[in-house]
Amino acid sequence: MQPLRFTGRTLEVLDQTQLPEHEIWETCDTYEGVAEAIEKMKVRGAPAIGATAAYGIAIGAQQGSELSKAEFLPFLAGVCERLAKTRPTAVNLFWAIKRMRGLIEANAELEVAQLTELILAEANLIAEEDVRLNKQMGQHGLPYIPDNARILTHCNTGSLATVDYGTALGVIRAAHEAGKNVTVYADETRPYLQGARLTAFELHRDNIPVTVVTDSMAGYLMQQGMVDLVIVGADRITANGDAANKIGTYSLAVLAKHHGIPFYVAAPMSTVDYELETGASIEIEQRSADEVVFIGGKRMAPEGVPALHPAFDVTPHELITAIITDRGAVERPDTDRMAKLK
Amino acid sequence: MQPLRFTGRTLEVLDQTQLPEHEIWETCDTYEGVAEAIEKMKVRGAPAIGATAAYGIAIGAQQGSELSKAEFLPFLAGVCERLAKTRPTAVNLFWAIKRMRGLIEANAELEVAQLTELILAEANLIAEEDVRLNKQMGQHGLPYIPDNARILTHCNTGSLATVDYGTALGVIRAAHEAGKNVTVYADETRPYLQGARLTAFELHRDNIPVTVVTDSMAGYLMQQGMVDLVIVGADRITANGDAANKIGTYSLAVLAKHHGIPFYVAAPMSTVDYELETGASIEIEQRSADEVVFIGGKRMAPEGVPALHPAFDVTPHELITAIITDRGAVERPDTDRMAKLK
């Protein structure tokens, strides 16, 4: 199940806030609509956000097709700016926008219609690449997944978080396809429950055995010897190998370290931000407290009580056994070893 | 707010599964009703369960008041057996039942009416003692709570988990009453959300600043230097100082260790089970997967996907900075130091 369908003029987005109960496709026919779909987490997952933003720029370009050449370039700059403001942490968003800006600059001499066509082709290319790179990542990850591995994962890093196949779930999928008998514990991943709602949904549909656990059960599972490895995705990886990912990931990394369990991060190279030296510079998105306090529309904590909602945390590279990318895996990641992938 | 009201003939139980939305008091006029209130977690928290079971036996004794003396003792034995089968992990349940059985044995010569009266008085005594011991625990815990402490806690260990005042929350309450400027992060505590629903409710009502976080945020808070200490309750503490408590506690203890943050357990002596040498012998209650998968009556994971629901985990004594009891605190608990409290 792919989360995006580009029709050439509009982008259809599977509203992931409604899954698995309802399968609702929302049509975005303006770049503003695309931006809002990202902000409201109807589409989520770093690679999927990157591709969605690229399509957002393509739709924006089409919206500007009646503009003069002189008006078109500033208009496109505004489109890019709007999309860049949707979510701050996942770097794939900025990576995709930067790639589009580069394309626009390099072809600034072209007529509006021709440039629009190029932009559209580039958005399709980004989406196609994502699937190919995920499959490569799956192959690079294979050696780290032993037969009969019992794998703990967090959030959703599968088809729904990418254009297709997935990052960490792509590695699990590759191991399953290679005939390894893997079983998965899916952290439910509060507050959005991407693990219970999306990861369980994807894996169950693909007949990969999956069991849902609350985030608080991870330590217990490891203590009981029920977890052979942890694999997660990333929203941004810095030059030294620090990795921002869904809130709760850092806790898992500390727990894995304490129990001597390998902890892997799987992400495409578009997630690596060589411009930031360490994870300390990553901006952590602080989302609405209501997203913590309300579950399924029902208020759980009493009125007047505040809640925190950092959407991500940063796992320092010392806690990461290997970062698995489409260009290969980096064991014991640090600045030097990460630089070799560049 | 106390969770229990004994009227002399019936026990009124505040249905904590409905808080904070609805304040519903359920009247139990049979020991079976009391047993079901414990099983369904309408009343929960180790000390509250102990007192509730004692009242259950008192109600049972009243139900048997028409029996002959020869029938009465076996009937009471059956009442005790039924109540002992409600939940396996919290030892206070067995402690209270054992205390009642001792009383019954020691007074087996009495007439039915007299024995019933004694049982009733003993149940009231257990409840009264609980409040007094909690306040003593609060005083013994005071030295461990610095002024301006930012405290992380898990589950609910307050008035609602006891007859009144609380264990870990009793220590926090004592610090607040002593004029220390404490602030609390309440883990929401999936799957039952006792932290978001009950701890936030109690502290907010008592004007102790509280902020709700998801269980998965604990590591992030510690990493950011936002937590000065962790304090939790316990459902059973073994002779060596290992402590069973709500699922997720063990993860917090590992995280606290990793960050050099003190980790305290507060529990009355009735929670200490000297008959078990280590936590490895504690039976961990495995509850229904539906309690994980459904939130507020709504299914979150797709149908057909299993979930785990261990209700507790065990924190080894090596991870505990001190165990705070009504008889005093045991720093760096181990078998020798725990034995001195006996």
XYZ file of C-alpha atoms in Angstrom:
684
model
C 0.000 0.000 0.000
C 1.542 3.248 -1.185
C 0.627 6.470 0.628
C 0.780 8.771 -2.434
C -0.825 8.774 -5.884
C 0.202 11.492 -8.274
C -2.260 11.880 -11.115
C -0.240 14.382 -13.108
C -2.253 17.360 -11.839
C -3.222 16.427 -8.272
C -1.700 14.452 -5.448
C -3.887 11.936 -3.649
C -2.744 11.362 -0.108
C -3.851 8.439 2.052
C -4.947 10.047 5.342
C -2.821 8.069 7.779
C -4.416 9.646 10.830
C -7.523 7.567 9.970
C -5.839 4.194 9.443
C -6.459 1.335 9.973
C -10.118 2.134 10.647
C -10.793 4.210 7.551
C -8.997 4.281 4.223
C -9.579 7.833 3.090
C -7.769 9.382 0.145
C -7.542 13.144 0.179
C -6.996 15.022 -3.052
C -4.557 17.932 -2.906
C -4.859 20.208 -5.951
C -2.899 23.152 -4.522
C 0.515 23.403 -2.920
C -1.198 24.808 0.163
C -3.281 21.628 0.386
C -0.103 19.561 0.131
C 1.541 21.646 2.871
C -1.436 21.134 5.156
C -1.456 17.380 4.562
C 2.153 17.320 5.791
C 1.466 19.595 8.771
C -1.520 17.555 9.902
C 0.454 14.328 9.536
C -1.960 12.875 6.994
C 1.255 11.991 5.217
C 4.216 11.320 7.515
C 7.536 9.537 7.544
C 10.666 11.374 6.464
C 11.050 9.924 2.940
C 7.328 10.221 2.197
C 7.394 13.844 3.311
C 10.297 14.510 0.942
C 8.466 13.068 -2.058
C 5.227 14.812 -1.057
C 6.976 18.175 -0.919
C 8.448 17.543 -4.379
C 4.952 16.876 -5.697
C 3.766 19.981 -3.848
C 6.243 22.059 -5.840
C 5.112 20.377 -9.070
C 1.490 21.248 -8.256
C 2.565 24.774 -7.335
C 4.304 25.121 -10.687
C 1.097 24.097 -12.442
C -0.886 26.617 -10.382
C 1.525 29.294 -11.641
C 1.291 28.307 -15.288
C -0.573 31.497 -16.267
C 2.106 33.725 -14.757
C 4.678 35.606 -16.781
C 8.221 34.313 -16.678
C 9.208 37.245 -14.432
C 6.477 36.373 -11.967
C 6.947 32.603 -12.148
C 10.338 32.265 -10.449
C 9.447 34.344 -7.354
C 6.147 32.472 -7.171
C 8.003 29.149 -7.158
C 10.316 30.479 -4.445
C 7.221 31.208 -2.356
C 5.908 27.701 -2.969
C 9.202 26.224 -1.770
C 9.212 28.479 1.280
C 5.692 27.495 2.266
C 6.467 23.797 2.008
C 9.690 24.224 3.988
C 7.679 25.585 6.892
C 5.523 22.500 7.369
C 7.712 20.430 9.677
C 11.166 21.253 11.019
C 12.887 17.978 11.921
C 12.863 15.564 8.966
C 15.649 16.672 6.665
C 14.280 14.821 3.624
C 11.788 17.661 3.298
C 14.595 20.216 2.952
C 16.615 17.827 0.829
C 13.770 17.481 -1.696
C 13.094 21.233 -1.723
C 16.804 21.970 -2.183
C 16.965 19.529 -5.073
C 13.986 21.234 -6.696
C 15.453 24.694 -6.123
C 18.691 23.520 -7.744
C 16.751 22.272 -10.758
C 14.833 25.541 -11.029
C 17.996 27.623 -10.793
C 19.839 25.534 -13.337
C 16.943 25.895 -15.759
C 15.866 29.446 -14.987
C 16.209 30.354 -18.653
C 13.461 27.995 -19.761
C 9.905 29.038 -20.505
C 7.229 28.533 -17.826
C 5.706 25.483 -19.487
C 9.044 23.772 -20.071
C 10.275 24.452 -16.548
C 6.995 23.145 -15.150
C 7.436 19.955 -17.127
C 10.962 19.516 -15.797
C 9.788 20.058 -12.232
C 7.071 17.487 -12.684
C 9.521 14.940 -14.065
C 11.905 15.571 -11.177
C 9.156 14.984 -8.598
C 8.348 11.668 -10.262
C 12.037 10.822 -10.276
C 12.390 11.523 -6.547
C 9.463 9.218 -5.859
C 10.792 6.453 -8.096
C 14.262 6.759 -6.627
C 12.901 6.426 -3.129
C 11.530 2.963 -3.817
C 14.737 1.836 -5.535
C 16.930 3.177 -2.724
C 14.745 1.516 -0.088
C 15.221 -1.821 -1.800
C 18.977 -1.268 -1.885
C 18.870 -0.405 1.813
C 17.001 -3.644 2.410
C 19.829 -5.570 0.742
C 22.513 -3.716 2.720
C 20.594 -4.448 5.900
C 20.168 -8.175 5.247
C 23.435 -9.307 6.897
C 22.327 -7.725 10.174
C 19.107 -9.721 10.415
C 19.791 -13.283 11.543
C 17.388 -16.084 10.763
C 14.640 -16.333 13.413
C 15.388 -12.791 14.562
C 12.889 -11.264 16.971
C 12.938 -7.606 16.039
C 11.707 -4.608 17.992
C 10.785 -1.537 15.954
C 9.309 1.863 16.704
C 6.888 4.096 14.812
C 6.220 3.275 11.158
C 9.044 3.098 8.667
C 7.335 1.034 6.010
C 5.568 1.600 2.711
C 3.414 4.192 4.407
C 6.414 6.223 5.603
C 8.053 6.225 2.188
C 6.889 6.065 -1.402
C 6.952 2.285 -1.035
C 8.789 -0.606 0.677
C 10.140 1.329 3.633
C 13.405 1.988 5.438
C 13.704 -0.010 8.697
C 10.599 -1.954 7.702
C 12.174 -2.296 4.250
C 15.103 -4.131 5.850
C 12.662 -6.369 7.727
C 10.724 -6.894 4.499
C 13.941 -7.796 2.644
C 14.825 -10.348 5.349
C 11.325 -11.836 5.107
C 11.549 -11.981 1.302
C 14.956 -13.660 1.621
C 13.238 -16.449 3.538
C 14.443 -15.487 7.003
C 11.897 -16.326 9.631
C 11.582 -12.925 11.293
C 9.040 -11.839 13.903
C 8.397 -8.253 14.875
C 7.389 -6.430 18.048
C 5.821 -3.133 17.046
C 5.978 -0.435 19.722
C 2.581 1.224 19.584
C 4.357 4.615 19.467
C 2.392 7.134 21.432
C 1.027 9.666 20.928
C 0.138 8.958 17.265
C 0.192 5.173 17.563
C 1.916 4.741 14.214
C 3.226 1.387 15.410
C -0.135 -0.065 16.438
C -2.049 1.535 13.574
C 0.365 1.493 10.633
C 3.253 -0.907 11.238
C 0.963 -3.646 12.525
C -1.334 -3.018 9.547
C 1.447 -3.257 6.945
C 3.206 -6.268 8.383
C -0.013 -8.184 9.045
C -1.097 -7.604 5.445
C 2.278 -8.907 4.249
C 2.076 -11.966 6.521
C 5.097 -10.956 8.556
C 4.332 -11.981 12.163
C 3.818 -8.880 14.284
C 2.821 -8.327 17.906
C 1.875 -4.919 19.283
C 3.374 -3.761 22.589
C 3.134 -0.479 24.453
C 6.249 1.686 24.367
C 6.712 0.986 28.072
C 7.154 -2.763 27.492
C 10.447 -2.520 25.588
C 12.634 -2.852 28.695
C 10.652 -5.855 29.907
C 10.944 -7.615 26.535
C 14.699 -7.076 26.461
C 15.105 -8.172 30.079
C 13.207 -11.375 29.263
C 15.529 -12.107 26.342
C 12.715 -11.704 23.825
C 14.442 -9.193 21.508
C 17.435 -9.976 19.271
C 17.782 -6.566 17.675
C 16.181 -3.148 17.400
C 15.815 -1.397 14.051
C 14.327 2.049 13.537
C 14.225 4.749 10.882
C 15.469 8.325 11.100
C 14.237 11.798 10.301
C 17.679 13.358 10.240
C 21.176 11.963 10.682
C 24.006 14.411 11.322
C 27.599 14.242 10.058
C 28.744 12.345 13.169
C 25.993 9.716 12.958
C 23.627 11.102 15.602
C 20.057 10.288 14.560
C 16.825 12.144 15.188
C 13.795 9.897 15.075
C 10.303 9.555 16.557
C 10.095 10.337 20.259
C 10.917 7.200 22.243
C 13.711 6.042 19.960
C 16.411 7.345 22.293
C 14.934 5.393 25.226
C 15.074 2.223 23.118
C 18.712 2.869 22.224
C 19.665 3.252 25.904
C 17.720 0.092 26.783
C 19.349 -1.847 23.939
C 22.813 -0.721 25.095
C 22.047 -1.806 28.672
C 21.034 -5.252 27.440
C 23.802 -5.687 24.846
C 21.279 -5.787 22.008
C 22.271 -4.348 18.590
C 20.528 -1.116 17.655
C 20.267 -0.263 13.946
C 19.104 2.841 12.112
C 17.970 2.479 8.491
C 17.592 5.591 6.337
C 18.347 6.732 2.790
C 21.257 9.103 2.169
C 18.708 11.902 1.741
C 18.212 11.663 5.508
C 21.878 12.404 6.188
C 22.479 16.093 6.815
C 26.218 16.633 6.518
C 25.711 20.319 7.185
C 25.025 19.650 10.856
C 27.964 18.328 12.841
C 26.022 16.770 15.717
C 22.498 16.017 16.788
C 22.594 18.892 19.273
C 21.873 21.240 16.341
C 18.749 19.421 15.174
C 15.575 21.374 15.770
C 13.090 19.148 17.604
C 9.512 19.855 16.583
C 7.288 20.564 19.592
C 3.739 19.673 18.624
C 0.429 20.378 20.331
C -0.157 18.981 23.826
C -3.679 18.079 22.716
C -2.198 15.338 20.557
C -0.986 13.691 23.771
C -4.010 14.389 25.941
C -6.755 13.368 23.510
C -6.893 9.792 22.223
C -9.478 8.959 19.584
C -11.169 12.288 20.283
C -11.470 11.561 24.010
C -9.709 13.638 26.656
C -7.635 11.385 28.915
C -5.964 13.821 31.328
C -8.046 16.291 33.325
C -8.650 19.722 31.860
C -6.079 22.317 32.836
C -3.192 19.850 33.071
C -0.408 20.615 30.581
C 1.400 17.998 28.516
C 4.636 17.976 26.555
C 4.881 16.790 22.985
C 8.377 16.734 21.557
C 7.777 14.792 18.331
C 11.343 13.486 18.069
C 14.443 12.778 20.083
C 18.085 12.391 19.157
C 20.044 9.175 19.630
C 23.777 9.815 19.907
C 25.923 7.785 17.520
C 27.626 5.934 20.413
C 24.385 4.024 20.955
C 24.014 2.990 17.299
C 25.477 -0.340 16.179
C 25.185 0.521 12.486
C 23.471 2.989 10.183
C 22.112 1.213 7.127
C 21.752 3.378 4.007
C 21.163 2.791 0.333
C 24.927 3.206 -0.192
C 25.859 0.623 2.413
C 26.033 0.269 6.170
C 28.258 2.228 8.526
C 29.149 0.245 11.621
C 30.010 2.126 14.829
C 29.151 5.384 13.032
C 31.209 8.512 13.683
C 32.217 11.564 11.677
C 35.035 9.790 9.799
C 33.068 6.702 8.945
C 30.006 8.717 7.948
C 32.178 10.900 5.694
C 33.191 7.866 3.650
C 29.604 7.467 2.407
C 29.456 10.994 1.076
C -10.164 11.783 47.314
C -10.273 8.319 48.837
C -11.078 5.361 46.584
C -12.993 3.319 49.184
C -15.966 3.957 51.487
C -16.935 1.225 53.888
C -20.441 1.712 55.244
C -20.347 -1.136 57.751
C -22.237 -3.516 55.471
C -21.147 -2.590 51.967
C -18.025 -1.283 50.298
C -18.348 1.611 47.892
C -15.583 1.629 45.322
C -14.739 4.598 43.118
C -14.563 3.138 39.600
C -11.100 4.301 38.563
C -11.453 3.014 35.026
C -13.930 5.901 34.493
C -11.834 8.730 35.970
C -11.345 11.586 35.435
C -14.330 11.784 33.069
C -16.914 10.181 35.325
C -16.941 9.830 39.104
C -18.929 6.655 39.579
C -19.178 4.865 42.924
C -19.972 1.185 42.717
C -21.539 -0.548 45.698
C -20.196 -4.012 46.494
C -22.468 -5.925 48.874
C -20.964 -9.373 48.320
C -17.387 -10.624 48.463
C -17.776 -11.723 44.846
C -18.576 -8.120 43.928
C -15.461 -6.978 45.762
C -13.354 -9.617 43.965
C -14.673 -8.453 40.594
C -13.968 -4.807 41.396
C -10.323 -5.801 41.972
C -10.118 -7.987 38.868
C -11.586 -5.299 36.636
C -9.209 -2.714 38.097
C -12.043 -0.501 39.343
C -9.910 -0.387 42.446
C -6.166 -0.711 41.839
C -2.866 0.110 43.484
C -1.214 -2.457 45.751
C -2.146 -0.929 49.156
C -5.728 -0.144 48.051
C -6.118 -3.723 46.841
C -4.953 -4.993 50.242
C -7.512 -2.914 52.134
C -10.235 -3.787 49.627
C -9.593 -7.505 50.080
C -9.801 -7.083 53.860
C -13.183 -5.396 53.436
C -14.156 -8.184 51.035
C -13.557 -10.721 53.791
C -15.563 -8.595 56.239
C -18.471 -8.487 53.769
C -18.083 -12.235 53.216
C -18.273 -12.828 56.958
C -21.522 -10.853 57.075
C -22.907 -12.870 54.160
C -22.202 -16.027 56.197
C -23.834 -14.761 59.370
C -26.708 -17.265 59.133
C -24.340 -20.230 58.879
C -23.639 -22.596 61.726
C -20.269 -22.324 63.388
C -19.157 -25.548 61.659
C -20.060 -24.133 58.274
C -18.734 -20.623 58.907
C -14.985 -21.319 59.011
C -14.866 -23.277 55.721
C -17.061 -20.608 54.177
C -14.596 -17.913 55.264
C -11.750 -20.003 53.861
C -13.572 -20.000 50.521
C -14.032 -16.233 50.696
C -10.295 -15.787 51.271
C -9.481 -18.144 48.420
C -11.727 -16.299 45.995
C -10.195 -12.942 46.853
C -6.661 -14.359 46.580
C -7.385 -15.306 42.972
C -8.139 -11.792 41.785
C -4.656 -10.557 40.907
C -1.345 -12.369 41.259
C 1.400 -9.735 41.485
C 0.657 -7.218 44.260
C 1.650 -8.891 47.511
C -0.426 -6.544 49.692
C -3.442 -8.591 48.619
C -1.925 -11.770 50.052
C -0.570 -9.894 53.043
C -4.046 -8.635 53.976
C -5.636 -12.041 53.408
C -2.917 -13.719 55.486
C -3.470 -11.241 58.276
C -7.192 -11.957 58.205
C -6.625 -15.731 58.131
C -4.343 -15.366 61.156
C -7.028 -13.448 63.002
C -9.646 -16.064 62.102
C -7.428 -18.939 63.217
C -6.511 -17.260 66.483
C -10.182 -16.663 67.248
C -11.693 -19.831 65.811
C -13.362 -20.577 69.138
C -15.563 -17.472 68.996
C -19.187 -17.477 67.901
C -20.041 -16.431 64.342
C -21.289 -12.976 65.346
C -18.283 -12.203 67.523
C -15.778 -13.410 64.927
C -17.540 -11.368 62.265
C -17.231 -8.295 64.452
C -13.507 -8.908 64.940
C -12.993 -9.333 61.188
C -14.801 -6.100 60.519
C -12.708 -4.242 63.092
C -9.512 -5.675 61.601
C -10.476 -4.532 58.093
C -11.036 -1.023 59.416
C -7.694 -1.194 61.211
C -5.858 -2.214 58.017
C -7.387 0.754 56.230
C -6.549 3.203 59.011
C -3.021 1.874 59.312
C -2.461 2.337 55.601
C -3.017 6.078 55.814
C -0.814 6.430 58.890
C 1.991 4.360 57.339
C 1.822 6.361 54.117
C 2.342 9.557 56.075
C 5.319 8.009 57.860
C 6.707 6.975 54.484
C 6.278 10.559 53.321
C 8.424 11.747 56.224
C 11.105 9.119 55.596
C 11.167 10.125 51.947
C 11.500 13.862 52.574
C 15.325 13.953 52.710
C 15.478 12.515 49.188
C 13.411 15.292 47.636
C 15.482 18.458 47.168
C 13.842 21.842 46.947
C 12.823 22.640 43.349
C 13.028 18.961 42.426
C 11.652 18.012 39.044
C 10.262 14.554 39.638
C 9.314 11.875 37.136
C 6.766 9.313 38.288
C 4.945 6.400 36.711
C 1.426 5.031 37.109
C -0.619 6.252 40.082
C 0.662 5.814 43.610
C -1.473 8.442 45.324
C -4.648 8.589 47.380
C -6.365 6.560 44.692
C -3.827 3.723 44.884
C -4.028 3.509 48.655
C -6.632 4.209 51.290
C -5.398 7.807 51.294
C -2.260 9.960 50.831
C -0.262 7.558 48.699
C 3.154 5.917 48.557
C 5.434 7.541 45.965
C 2.887 10.317 45.539
C 2.707 10.449 49.345
C 6.412 11.309 49.409
C 5.833 13.991 46.770
C 2.841 15.247 48.775
C 4.937 15.359 51.970
C 7.611 17.382 50.167
C 4.963 19.779 48.863
C 3.420 20.125 52.331
C 6.903 20.775 53.744
C 7.097 23.799 51.457
C 9.445 22.313 48.878
C 8.763 23.626 45.438
C 8.340 20.339 43.569
C 7.113 19.818 40.012
C 6.061 16.490 38.600
C 6.179 14.796 35.190
C 3.503 12.119 35.136
C 4.153 9.300 32.668
C 0.780 8.627 31.103
C 1.320 4.894 31.798
C -0.113 2.892 28.967
C -2.191 0.857 28.631
C -4.444 2.018 31.492
C -3.243 5.626 31.505
C -3.235 5.788 35.300
C -0.659 8.585 35.080
C -2.642 10.815 32.715
C -6.010 9.998 34.251
C -5.331 9.576 37.973
C -1.954 11.059 38.939
C -2.553 14.225 36.924
C -6.052 14.442 38.451
C -4.848 14.093 42.057
C -1.881 16.418 41.793
C -3.764 19.061 39.846
C -6.497 19.071 42.498
C -3.854 19.481 45.213
C -2.156 22.314 43.309
C 1.076 20.383 42.833
C 2.370 21.343 39.363
C 2.081 18.360 37.038
C 2.776 17.853 33.335
C 1.701 14.746 31.445
C 4.177 13.006 29.146
C 3.955 9.789 27.155
C 5.965 6.875 28.546
C 8.256 7.163 25.538
C 9.378 10.692 26.501
C 11.206 9.690 29.704
C 14.572 9.216 28.008
C 14.287 12.562 26.194
C 13.437 14.400 29.443
C 16.434 12.874 31.213
C 18.743 13.567 28.277
C 17.638 17.205 28.326
C 18.432 17.485 32.051
C 14.774 18.026 32.927
C 14.483 15.305 35.599
C 16.187 15.387 39.026
C 14.829 12.130 40.376
C 12.418 9.309 39.626
C 10.083 7.943 42.290
C 7.665 5.075 41.838
C 5.624 2.688 43.960
C 5.802 -1.097 44.072
C 3.453 -4.052 43.985
C 5.905 -6.490 45.526
C 9.439 -6.119 46.842
C 11.464 -9.270 47.428
C 13.952 -9.996 50.221
C 16.873 -8.708 48.130
C 15.179 -5.420 47.230
C 14.019 -6.292 43.704
C 10.758 -4.459 43.030
C 7.807 -5.408 40.846
C 5.805 -2.416 39.688
C 3.641 -1.244 36.793
C 4.964 -2.192 33.356
C 7.424 0.460 32.210
C 9.044 0.977 35.608
C 12.048 -1.160 34.709
C 12.678 0.915 31.564
C 12.682 4.061 33.711
C 15.170 2.519 36.139
C 17.575 1.648 33.300
C 17.197 5.145 31.837
C 17.777 6.763 35.249
C 20.934 4.656 35.736
C 22.238 5.667 32.307
C 21.757 9.349 33.162
C 23.000 9.170 36.772
C 19.564 10.157 38.110
C 18.434 8.735 41.487
C 15.663 6.159 41.293
C 13.486 5.659 44.387
C 10.811 3.116 45.246
C 8.283 4.005 47.949
C 6.125 1.259 49.467
C 4.800 0.191 52.862
C 6.326 -2.834 54.592
C 3.227 -4.804 53.611
C 4.619 -4.687 50.056
C 7.820 -6.430 51.102
C 7.640 -10.181 50.571
C 10.522 -11.684 52.545
C 9.398 -15.139 51.449
C 10.699 -14.548 47.942
C 14.461 -14.205 47.645
C 14.569 -12.391 44.321
C 12.292 -10.773 41.784
C 12.747 -13.725 39.443
C 10.143 -15.592 41.540
C 7.467 -12.922 41.242
C 4.534 -13.972 39.114
C 3.884 -11.288 36.493
C 0.201 -10.927 35.690
C -0.480 -11.223 31.958
C -3.667 -9.319 31.227
C -5.861 -9.236 28.132
C -4.370 -7.972 24.881
C -7.613 -6.071 24.287
C -6.615 -3.690 27.068
C -3.663 -2.660 24.892
C -5.398 -2.664 21.530
C -8.556 -0.767 22.490
C -8.307 2.782 23.804
C -11.482 4.450 25.003
C -13.483 1.653 23.370
C -11.823 2.191 19.996
C -9.665 -0.455 18.321
C -6.268 0.995 17.437
C -4.404 -1.964 15.916
C -5.898 -3.907 13.007
C -8.004 -6.940 13.797
C -6.089 -10.201 13.952
C -2.880 -8.627 15.237
C -1.877 -9.937 18.678
C -0.613 -7.765 21.508
C 1.221 -8.481 24.741
C 0.087 -7.161 28.088
C 2.389 -7.962 30.987
C 0.912 -5.711 33.692
C 4.154 -5.411 35.665
C 7.892 -5.702 35.356
C 10.647 -6.257 37.904
C 13.389 -3.728 38.612
C 16.504 -5.374 40.053
C 17.756 -3.843 43.291
C 21.030 -2.740 41.660
C 19.069 -0.050 39.806
C 17.332 1.291 42.927
C 18.944 4.172 44.830
C 16.764 3.674 47.904
C 13.575 1.920 48.965
C 11.482 4.198 51.162
C 9.134 2.413 53.596
C 7.089 3.386 56.615
C 9.926 2.009 58.799
C 12.612 4.064 57.114
C 14.596 4.097 53.888
C 17.048 1.455 52.698
C 19.779 2.921 50.518
C 21.483 0.657 47.967
C 19.052 -2.115 48.916
C 20.242 -5.717 49.061
C 19.332 -8.790 51.114
C 21.309 -7.735 54.199
C 20.100 -4.176 54.256
C 16.506 -5.211 53.573
C 16.697 -7.757 56.424
C 17.426 -4.970 58.909
C 13.922 -3.534 58.350
C 12.233 -6.797 59.211
